[in-house]
Short mmCIF file of C-alpha atoms in Angstrom, two decimals:
data_model
loop_
_atom_site.label_atom_id
_atom_site.label_comp_id
_atom_site.label_asym_id
_atom_site.label_seq_id
_atom_site.Cartn_x
_atom_site.Cartn_y
_atom_site.Cartn_z
CA MET A 1 -14.56 7.79 -87.19
CA ALA A 2 -13.65 9.91 -84.28
CA SER A 3 -10.22 9.32 -82.80
CA PRO A 4 -10.13 8.12 -79.20
CA SER A 5 -9.70 10.92 -76.72
CA PRO A 6 -6.60 10.79 -74.46
CA HIS A 7 -7.00 9.51 -70.83
CA HIS A 8 -7.21 12.27 -68.18
CA PRO A 9 -6.88 11.74 -64.41
CA GLN A 10 -10.08 11.86 -62.31
CA THR A 11 -10.84 15.36 -61.03
CA PRO A 12 -13.71 16.89 -59.06
CA ALA A 13 -16.99 17.00 -60.84
CA VAL A 14 -17.10 20.79 -60.98
CA GLU A 15 -13.84 20.88 -62.92
CA GLU A 16 -15.14 18.32 -65.48
CA SER A 17 -18.15 20.47 -66.18
CA HIS A 18 -15.94 23.43 -67.08
CA GLU A 19 -13.86 21.32 -69.45
CA LYS A 20 -16.95 20.06 -71.22
CA ASP A 21 -18.36 23.54 -71.81
CA HIS A 22 -14.98 25.04 -72.80
CA GLN A 23 -15.76 28.14 -70.76
CA PRO A 24 -13.21 30.36 -69.04
CA PRO A 25 -12.93 29.92 -65.29
CA VAL A 26 -15.52 31.88 -63.42
CA ARG A 27 -15.00 33.89 -60.21
CA SER A 28 -16.45 31.16 -57.95
CA HIS A 29 -13.80 28.72 -59.11
CA THR A 30 -11.09 31.26 -58.30
CA ILE A 31 -12.49 31.69 -54.78
CA ASP A 32 -12.52 27.90 -54.31
CA VAL A 33 -8.86 27.71 -55.30
CA VAL A 34 -7.94 30.51 -52.88
CA GLU A 35 -9.86 28.84 -50.03
CA HIS A 36 -8.14 25.54 -50.79
CA ARG A 37 -4.73 27.24 -50.59
CA ILE A 38 -5.66 28.99 -47.32
CA ASN A 39 -6.83 25.71 -45.80
CA SER A 40 -3.62 24.04 -46.95
CA GLY A 41 -1.65 26.80 -45.26
CA PHE A 42 -3.56 26.37 -42.00
CA ASN A 43 -3.04 22.61 -42.14
CA SER A 44 0.69 23.04 -42.64
CA VAL A 45 0.86 25.47 -39.70
CA LYS A 46 -1.15 23.05 -37.58
CA ARG A 47 1.20 20.20 -38.50
CA SER A 48 4.23 22.35 -37.63
CA PHE A 49 2.90 22.89 -34.11
CA THR A 50 2.08 19.22 -33.55
CA PRO A 51 4.63 17.58 -31.20
CA ARG A 52 6.91 15.20 -33.01
CA GLY A 53 6.59 11.51 -32.30
CA ARG A 54 3.23 11.91 -30.50
CA LYS A 55 -0.21 11.48 -32.00
CA SER A 56 -3.08 13.46 -30.50
CA ASN A 57 -6.50 11.82 -30.65
CA LEU A 58 -8.32 14.81 -29.14
CA PRO A 59 -11.29 16.16 -31.08
CA LEU A 60 -11.37 19.83 -31.94
CA GLU A 61 -14.09 20.44 -29.35
CA ALA A 62 -11.71 19.43 -26.58
CA TRP A 63 -9.34 22.27 -27.42
CA ALA A 64 -12.15 24.81 -27.04
CA THR A 65 -12.89 23.87 -23.41
CA PRO A 66 -11.19 25.60 -20.45
CA PRO A 67 -7.66 24.25 -19.82
CA HIS A 68 -8.44 22.94 -16.32
CA PRO A 69 -12.21 22.44 -15.96
CA TYR A 70 -11.95 19.91 -13.13
CA HIS A 71 -9.72 22.20 -11.10
CA GLU A 72 -12.20 25.02 -11.66
CA TYR A 73 -14.94 22.69 -10.42
CA VAL A 74 -12.97 21.92 -7.23
CA ARG A 75 -12.18 25.59 -6.70
CA THR A 76 -15.86 26.47 -7.03
CA LEU A 77 -16.77 23.84 -4.43
CA VAL A 78 -14.21 25.26 -2.00
CA ALA A 79 -15.61 28.77 -2.50
CA ALA A 80 -19.12 27.42 -1.93
CA GLY A 81 -18.24 26.01 1.50
CA TRP A 82 -16.58 22.60 1.00
CA ASN A 83 -13.44 23.61 2.85
CA ASN A 84 -12.39 19.98 3.22
CA LEU A 85 -11.27 20.15 -0.44
CA GLN A 86 -8.91 23.06 0.18
CA ASN A 87 -5.82 20.84 0.16
CA LEU A 88 -6.86 19.30 -3.16
CA ASP A 89 -7.41 22.77 -4.63
CA SER A 90 -3.93 23.84 -3.52
CA TYR A 91 -2.39 20.65 -4.85
CA LEU A 92 -4.00 21.08 -8.27
CA SER A 93 -2.42 24.54 -8.47
CA THR A 94 1.06 23.02 -8.42
CA HIS A 95 3.00 21.67 -11.37
CA THR A 96 4.12 18.35 -9.95
CA THR A 97 5.32 15.90 -12.58
CA GLN A 98 4.28 12.26 -12.61
CA ASN A 99 6.86 9.53 -12.12
CA ALA A 100 6.56 6.07 -13.69
CA LEU A 101 2.98 6.48 -14.92
CA VAL A 102 1.41 3.35 -16.42
CA VAL A 103 -2.30 3.08 -17.22
CA SER A 104 -3.78 -0.28 -18.23
CA VAL A 105 -7.31 -0.42 -19.61
CA LEU A 106 -9.47 -3.55 -19.60
CA ASP A 107 -12.82 -3.96 -21.37
CA ILE A 108 -15.27 -6.75 -20.52
CA SER A 109 -18.59 -7.38 -22.26
CA GLN A 110 -21.67 -9.11 -20.90
CA GLY A 111 -21.74 -12.81 -21.77
CA SER A 112 -18.14 -12.86 -23.02
CA GLU A 113 -15.25 -14.74 -21.44
CA ASP A 114 -12.65 -12.57 -23.15
CA VAL A 115 -10.90 -9.59 -21.55
CA LYS A 116 -9.74 -6.90 -23.98
CA HIS A 117 -6.47 -5.37 -22.83
CA TRP A 118 -5.66 -2.09 -24.52
CA PRO A 119 -2.00 -1.04 -25.00
CA ASP A 120 -0.61 0.58 -21.88
CA ILE A 121 -0.65 4.38 -21.67
CA HIS A 122 2.35 6.28 -20.28
CA SER A 123 1.39 9.98 -20.35
CA GLU A 124 -1.49 12.17 -19.27
CA LEU A 125 -1.87 13.57 -22.80
CA ASP A 126 -2.27 10.11 -24.35
CA LEU A 127 -4.72 9.20 -21.58
CA LYS A 128 -6.74 12.32 -22.32
CA GLY A 129 -6.91 11.38 -25.98
CA PHE A 130 -7.99 7.84 -25.13
CA LEU A 131 -10.76 9.08 -22.84
CA ALA A 132 -11.99 11.56 -25.44
CA ALA A 133 -12.32 8.89 -28.13
CA ASP A 134 -15.49 6.84 -28.56
CA ASN A 135 -13.80 3.44 -28.25
CA ARG A 136 -15.75 1.53 -25.61
CA GLY A 137 -17.60 -0.44 -28.25
CA GLY A 138 -20.49 -1.56 -26.06
CA ALA A 139 -18.31 -3.04 -23.31
CA ASN A 140 -20.24 -3.32 -20.03
CA VAL A 141 -17.15 -2.95 -17.84
CA ARG A 142 -14.10 -0.78 -18.30
CA ILE A 143 -11.34 -0.84 -15.69
CA PHE A 144 -8.51 1.71 -15.51
CA ALA A 145 -5.54 0.31 -13.54
CA VAL A 146 -3.32 3.36 -12.88
CA GLU A 147 0.16 2.91 -11.45
CA TYR A 148 2.43 5.72 -10.27
CA GLN A 149 4.96 6.40 -7.53
CA GLY A 150 3.89 8.51 -4.57
CA THR A 151 0.91 10.73 -5.37
CA PRO A 152 -0.96 11.31 -8.65
CA SER A 153 0.07 14.41 -10.57
CA PRO A 154 -2.35 17.32 -10.95
CA ALA A 155 -2.53 16.56 -14.68
CA LEU A 156 -3.56 12.96 -13.98
CA ILE A 157 -6.25 14.08 -11.52
CA GLU A 158 -7.49 16.64 -14.04
CA THR A 159 -7.64 14.05 -16.80
CA LEU A 160 -9.39 11.27 -14.88
CA GLY A 161 -11.65 13.51 -12.82
CA GLY A 162 -12.83 15.61 -15.74
CA ALA A 163 -13.41 12.79 -18.21
CA LEU A 164 -15.07 10.34 -15.80
CA LYS A 165 -16.73 12.96 -13.53
CA LEU A 166 -15.25 11.47 -10.35
CA ASP A 167 -15.93 12.68 -6.82
CA PRO A 168 -13.07 15.03 -5.79
CA ARG A 169 -13.00 13.52 -2.29
CA PHE A 170 -11.58 10.38 -3.92
CA PHE A 171 -8.51 12.36 -5.02
CA GLN A 172 -8.34 14.07 -1.64
CA TRP A 173 -7.54 10.62 -0.29
CA SER A 174 -4.97 9.97 -3.01
CA ILE A 175 -2.81 12.98 -2.11
CA ASN A 176 -2.56 11.78 1.54
CA SER A 177 -4.35 14.83 2.90
CA ASN A 178 -4.84 15.01 6.66
CA SER A 179 -8.03 17.07 6.47
CA HIS A 180 -11.33 15.52 7.51
CA VAL A 181 -13.06 14.36 4.33
CA PHE A 182 -15.97 12.12 5.37
CA THR A 183 -18.34 11.27 8.13
CA PRO A 184 -18.52 7.49 8.72
CA SER A 185 -21.87 7.20 6.96
CA GLN A 186 -20.55 9.11 3.94
CA ARG A 187 -17.42 6.99 3.77
CA HIS A 188 -19.35 3.71 3.94
CA ARG A 189 -21.73 4.75 1.12
CA ALA A 190 -19.24 6.45 -1.17
CA PRO A 191 -18.56 4.39 -4.34
CA TYR A 192 -14.85 4.27 -3.56
CA LEU A 193 -12.56 2.89 -0.87
CA THR A 194 -8.93 2.68 0.11
CA LEU A 195 -6.79 -0.33 1.03
CA ASP A 196 -3.56 0.10 3.02
CA PHE A 197 -0.91 -2.32 1.80
CA GLY A 198 2.28 -3.40 3.48
CA VAL A 199 5.05 -5.35 1.76
CA LEU A 200 8.40 -6.51 3.15
CA ASP A 201 11.23 -4.23 2.08
CA PRO A 202 14.28 -6.27 0.99
CA SER A 203 16.40 -3.14 0.52
CA THR A 204 16.94 -2.72 4.29
CA SER A 205 19.02 -4.80 6.69
CA SER A 206 16.04 -5.55 8.93
CA THR A 207 13.91 -8.51 7.91
CA THR A 208 10.76 -6.93 9.35
CA ASP A 209 10.87 -3.51 7.67
CA ALA A 210 7.85 -2.93 5.43
CA GLU A 211 6.98 -0.45 2.72
CA ARG A 212 3.47 0.94 2.99
CA PHE A 213 1.32 2.34 0.24
CA ARG A 214 -2.33 2.74 -0.73
CA VAL A 215 -4.56 1.26 -3.37
CA LEU A 216 -7.72 3.27 -4.07
CA VAL A 217 -10.70 1.73 -5.86
CA TYR A 218 -13.52 3.74 -7.46
CA ILE A 219 -16.55 1.91 -8.91
CA GLN A 220 -18.76 4.21 -10.96
CA PRO A 221 -22.16 2.63 -11.76
CA GLY A 222 -23.42 2.90 -15.34
CA GLU A 223 -26.85 3.24 -16.85
CA THR A 224 -27.73 -0.43 -16.31
CA SER A 225 -27.12 -2.76 -13.38
CA ASN A 226 -24.44 -4.70 -15.27
CA GLU A 227 -22.54 -1.67 -16.51
CA TRP A 228 -19.85 0.11 -14.53
CA THR A 229 -16.45 1.78 -14.79
CA GLY A 230 -13.64 1.09 -12.34
CA VAL A 231 -10.62 3.25 -11.51
CA ILE A 232 -7.89 1.62 -9.43
CA LEU A 233 -4.98 3.77 -8.29
CA PHE A 234 -1.75 1.98 -7.29
CA SER A 235 0.51 4.45 -5.49
CA SER A 236 3.61 2.25 -5.71
CA SER A 237 5.71 0.67 -8.46
CA THR A 238 7.30 -1.82 -6.07
CA LYS A 239 7.79 -5.29 -7.55
CA ILE A 240 7.57 -8.57 -5.65
CA ASN A 241 8.27 -12.17 -6.62
CA LEU A 242 4.77 -13.60 -6.42
CA SER A 243 2.67 -15.70 -8.74
CA PRO A 244 -1.06 -14.86 -8.74
CA ARG A 245 -1.77 -18.59 -8.81
CA ILE A 246 -0.63 -18.92 -5.20
CA LEU A 247 -3.83 -17.13 -4.18
CA THR A 248 -6.03 -19.75 -5.88
CA ASP A 249 -6.60 -23.48 -5.43
CA PRO A 250 -4.47 -25.76 -7.65
CA PRO A 251 -6.24 -28.07 -10.11
CA ALA A 252 -7.08 -31.58 -8.99
CA PHE A 253 -4.78 -34.47 -9.72
CA GLY A 254 -5.46 -35.96 -13.13
CA SER A 255 -7.11 -32.82 -14.51
CA GLU A 256 -5.72 -30.53 -17.18
CA LEU A 257 -2.79 -28.55 -15.82
CA PRO A 258 -1.93 -24.98 -16.78
CA PRO A 259 1.29 -24.27 -18.68
CA PRO A 260 4.45 -23.36 -16.74
CA ALA A 261 4.72 -19.73 -15.70
CA SER A 262 7.94 -17.83 -15.06
CA LEU A 263 8.30 -16.32 -11.61
CA GLU A 264 9.50 -12.78 -12.19
CA PRO A 265 9.11 -9.58 -10.17
CA ARG A 266 5.80 -7.85 -10.89
CA THR A 267 4.12 -4.71 -9.63
CA PHE A 268 0.78 -4.93 -7.88
CA ARG A 269 -0.91 -3.55 -10.98
CA GLU A 270 0.57 -6.37 -13.04
CA LEU A 271 -0.43 -8.94 -10.41
CA TYR A 272 -3.99 -7.64 -10.48
CA LEU A 273 -4.15 -7.88 -14.27
CA LYS A 274 -2.75 -11.41 -14.16
CA SER A 275 -5.43 -12.40 -11.65
CA PHE A 276 -8.11 -12.17 -14.34
CA ARG A 277 -6.81 -15.47 -15.68
CA SER A 278 -8.20 -17.24 -12.60
CA VAL A 279 -11.58 -15.48 -12.26
CA ASP A 280 -14.85 -16.24 -13.99
CA VAL A 281 -15.14 -13.25 -16.29
CA LEU A 282 -18.84 -13.93 -16.85
CA HIS A 283 -19.57 -12.76 -13.27
CA VAL A 284 -17.53 -9.55 -13.47
CA PRO A 285 -20.25 -7.26 -14.97
CA ALA A 286 -22.73 -8.23 -12.25
CA SER A 287 -20.32 -7.96 -9.29
CA PRO A 288 -17.65 -5.25 -8.97
CA PHE A 289 -16.66 -6.70 -5.59
CA TYR A 290 -15.85 -10.01 -7.27
CA ALA A 291 -13.82 -8.14 -9.89
CA VAL A 292 -11.58 -6.56 -7.23
CA SER A 293 -11.57 -9.48 -4.78
CA SER A 294 -8.04 -10.42 -5.90
CA LEU A 295 -6.84 -7.09 -4.47
CA PHE A 296 -8.19 -8.09 -1.05
CA ARG A 297 -6.44 -11.47 -1.35
CA LEU A 298 -3.17 -9.72 -2.19
CA ASN A 299 -3.69 -7.40 0.77
CA CYS A 300 -4.27 -10.31 3.15
CA TYR A 301 -1.30 -12.27 1.76
CA CYS A 302 1.15 -9.35 2.14
CA TRP A 303 0.09 -8.57 5.72
CA ASN A 304 0.35 -12.26 6.58
CA GLU A 305 3.93 -12.28 5.25
CA ILE A 306 4.82 -9.33 7.50
CA ILE A 307 3.28 -10.90 10.60
CA ALA A 308 5.09 -14.19 9.90
CA ALA A 309 8.40 -12.34 9.45
CA ILE A 310 7.98 -10.52 12.79
CA ARG A 311 7.17 -13.78 14.60
CA ALA A 312 10.19 -15.55 13.05
CA GLU A 313 12.55 -12.69 14.00
CA ASP A 314 11.24 -12.66 17.59
CA ASN A 315 11.87 -16.38 17.86
CA ARG A 316 15.35 -16.02 16.41
CA ILE A 317 16.52 -13.40 18.90
CA GLN A 318 14.43 -14.81 21.76
CA GLY A 319 13.03 -11.37 22.40
CA ILE A 320 11.23 -8.48 20.75
CA SER A 321 12.56 -7.41 17.36
CA ASP A 322 12.51 -3.84 16.12
CA THR A 323 9.49 -3.32 13.89
CA SER A 324 6.89 -0.72 13.03
CA VAL A 325 3.47 -0.64 14.68
CA GLY A 326 -0.04 -0.17 13.40
CA HIS A 327 -0.43 -3.48 11.58
CA THR A 328 -3.45 -4.54 13.58
CA GLU A 329 -5.41 -1.35 12.88
CA GLU A 330 -4.81 -1.54 9.13
CA ILE A 331 -5.71 -5.23 8.94
CA LYS A 332 -8.90 -4.64 10.92
CA LYS A 333 -9.75 -1.79 8.58
CA SER A 334 -9.50 -4.15 5.60
CA LEU A 335 -11.70 -6.64 7.45
CA THR A 336 -14.44 -4.07 7.95
CA VAL A 337 -14.33 -3.20 4.23
CA VAL A 338 -14.74 -6.88 3.38
CA GLN A 339 -17.63 -7.23 5.80
CA ARG A 340 -19.43 -4.38 4.00
CA GLY A 341 -18.88 -6.07 0.66
CA GLY A 342 -16.58 -3.26 -0.51
CA SER A 343 -18.75 -0.15 -0.43
CA LEU A 344 -22.45 0.22 0.25
CA GLY A 345 -22.58 2.27 -2.94
CA TRP A 346 -21.42 -0.57 -5.21
CA PRO A 347 -23.92 -2.49 -7.32
CA GLY A 348 -24.17 -6.28 -7.21
CA ARG A 349 -23.45 -6.68 -3.50
CA ASP A 350 -26.27 -9.23 -3.18
CA GLU A 351 -25.07 -11.39 -6.09
CA PRO A 352 -24.24 -15.00 -5.09
CA ILE A 353 -20.68 -14.66 -6.39
CA SER A 354 -20.24 -11.52 -4.25
CA LYS A 355 -21.47 -13.31 -1.13
CA GLN A 356 -19.22 -16.28 -1.84
CA SER A 357 -16.12 -14.09 -2.25
CA GLN A 358 -17.06 -12.03 0.79
CA THR A 359 -17.43 -15.11 3.02
CA ALA A 360 -14.03 -16.52 2.01
CA LEU A 361 -12.23 -13.18 2.43
CA GLU A 362 -13.89 -12.52 5.77
CA GLU A 363 -12.65 -15.87 7.05
CA ASP A 364 -9.11 -15.11 5.87
CA PHE A 365 -8.99 -11.65 7.43
CA LYS A 366 -10.50 -12.81 10.73
CA HIS A 367 -7.81 -15.47 11.01
CA LEU A 368 -5.16 -12.86 10.22
CA VAL A 369 -6.57 -10.49 12.84
CA ASN A 370 -6.49 -13.28 15.45
CA GLN A 371 -2.88 -14.12 14.58
CA THR A 372 -1.91 -10.45 14.77
CA ASP A 373 -3.60 -9.99 18.14
CA LEU A 374 -1.88 -13.13 19.43
CA LEU A 375 1.50 -11.88 18.23
CA TRP A 376 1.15 -8.55 20.01
CA GLN A 377 -0.13 -10.23 23.17
CA ILE A 378 2.97 -12.44 23.21
CA ARG A 379 5.19 -9.40 22.62
CA GLU A 380 3.48 -7.53 25.48
CA LYS A 381 4.08 -10.47 27.82
CA MET A 382 7.70 -10.70 26.72
CA ALA A 383 8.11 -6.97 27.31
CA ALA A 384 6.63 -7.35 30.81
CA ILE A 385 9.03 -10.21 31.56
CA GLN A 386 11.98 -8.17 30.31
CA ARG A 387 10.97 -5.24 32.52
CA ARG A 388 10.60 -7.54 35.53
CA ASN A 389 13.98 -9.15 34.87
CA ALA A 390 15.59 -5.74 34.52
CA ASP A 391 14.11 -4.65 37.82
CA THR A 392 15.28 -7.89 39.41
CA ARG A 393 18.83 -7.46 38.11
CA TRP A 394 18.93 -3.89 39.36
CA THR A 395 17.71 -4.98 42.79
CA SER A 396 20.26 -7.79 42.85
CA LEU A 397 23.04 -5.43 41.85
CA THR A 398 22.04 -3.03 44.63
CA ASN A 399 22.00 -5.90 47.10
CA ALA A 400 25.42 -7.02 45.93
CA PHE A 401 26.90 -3.63 46.76
CA THR A 402 25.18 -3.81 50.13
CA TYR A 403 26.61 -7.27 50.81
CA ILE A 404 30.09 -6.07 49.95
CA PHE A 405 30.16 -2.82 51.88
CA ALA A 406 28.07 -3.84 54.91
CA PRO A 407 30.81 -6.09 56.38
CA VAL A 408 33.42 -3.44 55.61
CA THR A 409 31.34 -0.85 57.45
CA ILE A 410 30.79 -3.12 60.42
CA MET A 411 34.46 -4.09 60.69
CA THR A 412 35.49 -0.48 60.31
CA GLY A 413 33.15 0.45 63.16
CA ILE A 414 34.71 -2.25 65.34
CA TYR A 415 38.36 -1.64 64.56
CA GLY A 416 38.28 2.06 63.75
CA MET A 417 41.85 3.36 63.64
CA ASN A 418 43.03 0.85 66.21
CA VAL A 419 45.47 -1.10 64.11
CA SER A 420 49.16 -1.25 64.80
CA GLN A 421 50.16 0.00 61.30
CA ILE A 422 48.17 3.25 61.83
CA SER A 423 48.34 3.84 65.59
CA GLY A 424 51.93 2.66 66.01
CA ASP A 425 50.93 0.70 69.11
CA THR A 426 51.99 -2.93 68.81
CA SER A 427 49.32 -3.96 71.29
CA ASN A 428 46.59 -3.15 68.74
CA PRO A 429 45.49 -5.77 66.18
CA ASN A 430 47.39 -6.10 62.95
CA ILE A 431 45.74 -4.71 59.76
CA TRP A 432 45.63 -8.14 58.11
CA GLN A 433 43.19 -9.26 60.79
CA PHE A 434 40.78 -6.57 59.54
CA PHE A 435 40.81 -7.92 55.96
CA VAL A 436 40.43 -11.50 57.17
CA ALA A 437 37.43 -10.52 59.26
CA VAL A 438 35.82 -8.73 56.27
CA ALA A 439 36.41 -11.74 53.97
CA ILE A 440 34.94 -14.16 56.53
CA PHE A 441 31.94 -11.88 57.06
CA ASN A 442 31.33 -11.70 53.26
CA ALA A 443 31.62 -15.44 52.92
CA VAL A 444 29.07 -15.98 55.70
CA VAL A 445 26.63 -13.56 53.98
CA VAL A 446 27.00 -15.25 50.56
CA ILE A 447 26.56 -18.73 52.10
CA ALA A 448 23.45 -17.58 53.96
CA LEU A 449 21.95 -16.06 50.80
CA SER A 450 22.82 -19.14 48.75
CA ILE A 451 21.06 -21.41 51.20
CA SER A 452 18.05 -19.09 51.12
CA VAL A 453 17.95 -19.11 47.31
CA TRP A 454 18.36 -22.88 47.15
CA VAL A 455 15.43 -23.36 49.53
CA GLN A 456 13.20 -20.92 47.65
CA ILE A 457 13.86 -22.58 44.27
CA GLN A 458 13.26 -25.98 45.77
CA VAL A 459 9.93 -24.90 47.27
CA LYS A 460 8.69 -22.75 44.39
CA HIS A 461 9.83 -24.74 41.34
CA GLY A 462 10.29 -28.19 42.80
CA ARG A 463 13.81 -28.63 41.49
CA LYS A 464 17.36 -28.44 42.75
CA ALA A 465 19.26 -25.36 41.73
CA GLY A 466 22.83 -25.62 40.53
CA LEU A 467 25.80 -24.05 42.25
CA LYS A 468 26.33 -21.56 39.42
CA GLU A 469 22.73 -20.39 39.55
CA ILE A 470 22.76 -20.00 43.33
CA LEU A 471 26.07 -18.17 43.54
CA GLY A 472 25.21 -16.02 40.51
CA TYR A 473 21.99 -14.79 42.07
CA SER A 474 23.60 -14.33 45.44
CA ILE A 475 26.24 -11.93 44.12
CA GLY A 476 23.62 -10.07 42.05
CA LYS A 477 24.56 -11.00 38.45
CA VAL A 478 21.83 -13.31 37.11
CA GLY A 479 19.20 -15.65 38.43
CA SER A 480 15.51 -16.11 39.00
CA ARG A 481 13.45 -17.38 41.82
#
């Protein structure tokens, strides 16, 4: 009986065949071993050049492409005659670093009420790896909520623009370029828009100072009507104490109530992500405008807070407080965007949920525009009253000097140098008679003016003026007729 053979570890099939035949290793096997060692050496070198603590998800094909293909695309457009992109081309040539970058990614599928929130991304390299991976998994909607401070870095523009094939004019807006980018018809039909936000700045001593920043929204239609990709750029990391629930109606009495929520400072990106708890996710694939309608509500709420703060400060000081201008133009701009249903290039503008959101937002912004116009009309009237009062006070002050020096001039013309203390002639009047005459003359003028003011107030306002008011106006300090 044959003895049992000892157990050997599993090896490639080619090696087992050589052991069975008891043949010496052939040349092909030696070449395989050498190739295996060379590949192992390349892999070790590759691992040594991999940054520590960072995983790269980029496929090998991505490393073979030009380092800045999107910048090359923009530069080619500028050379071909699109000079309005010159500022973007120059900006992409810089090496500006990105501050406080946070990218949140949401995936929504047709017919699902769930929103998949990927882990936040904090670097352009990780974002590039995420975009290069095939991880959408059949989701109809993917939203990139990008938050940074100031302007997007050239690396961020290169990553988003190249991977998603975005219109470079969108980024021309994002870098706050002053060059002319669109005609009105182009701007209305472009699949992207900009919203100017204003939020009260608590870091200053003035209660009406506001920080301004932009939120840019890009809706890129997909292959089907219910498929699209959204890119939302938040150019500020400012946090405010606001619950997204304040923008929605509370549940009815006796119905199921939501759990308590802590009120903590959140950025506008975080507020937008939280708003998905109060929207019907089933309608999001069909209506991009409905998906971003919470941004318009936030915009309206923040501008309303600024207008209310200006009105309260004006009432407190009983005048016109120091504040910035331009609120009305920016609010009216948001109203026109709402009236278009976002952009004419967005799909789903005729959906019932889009029309419903558009009607409600249009009503809110029209009311805000009316309140803003009323505020500035009141401030213009107050400014006119202040100018008129200033002119009145100046006229009264001029009259007061006239009332004082006119009697002195008259008495001087009468007496001249003919007083006993100057001429030495005792037959001339004494100098005290001159001062008595001036005082009596001034008293007569003030009494005459007081009577005139009293009569005018009685006739014009139908009331009796007090002694302080009459005398005050007569000597040119305060008063109104």
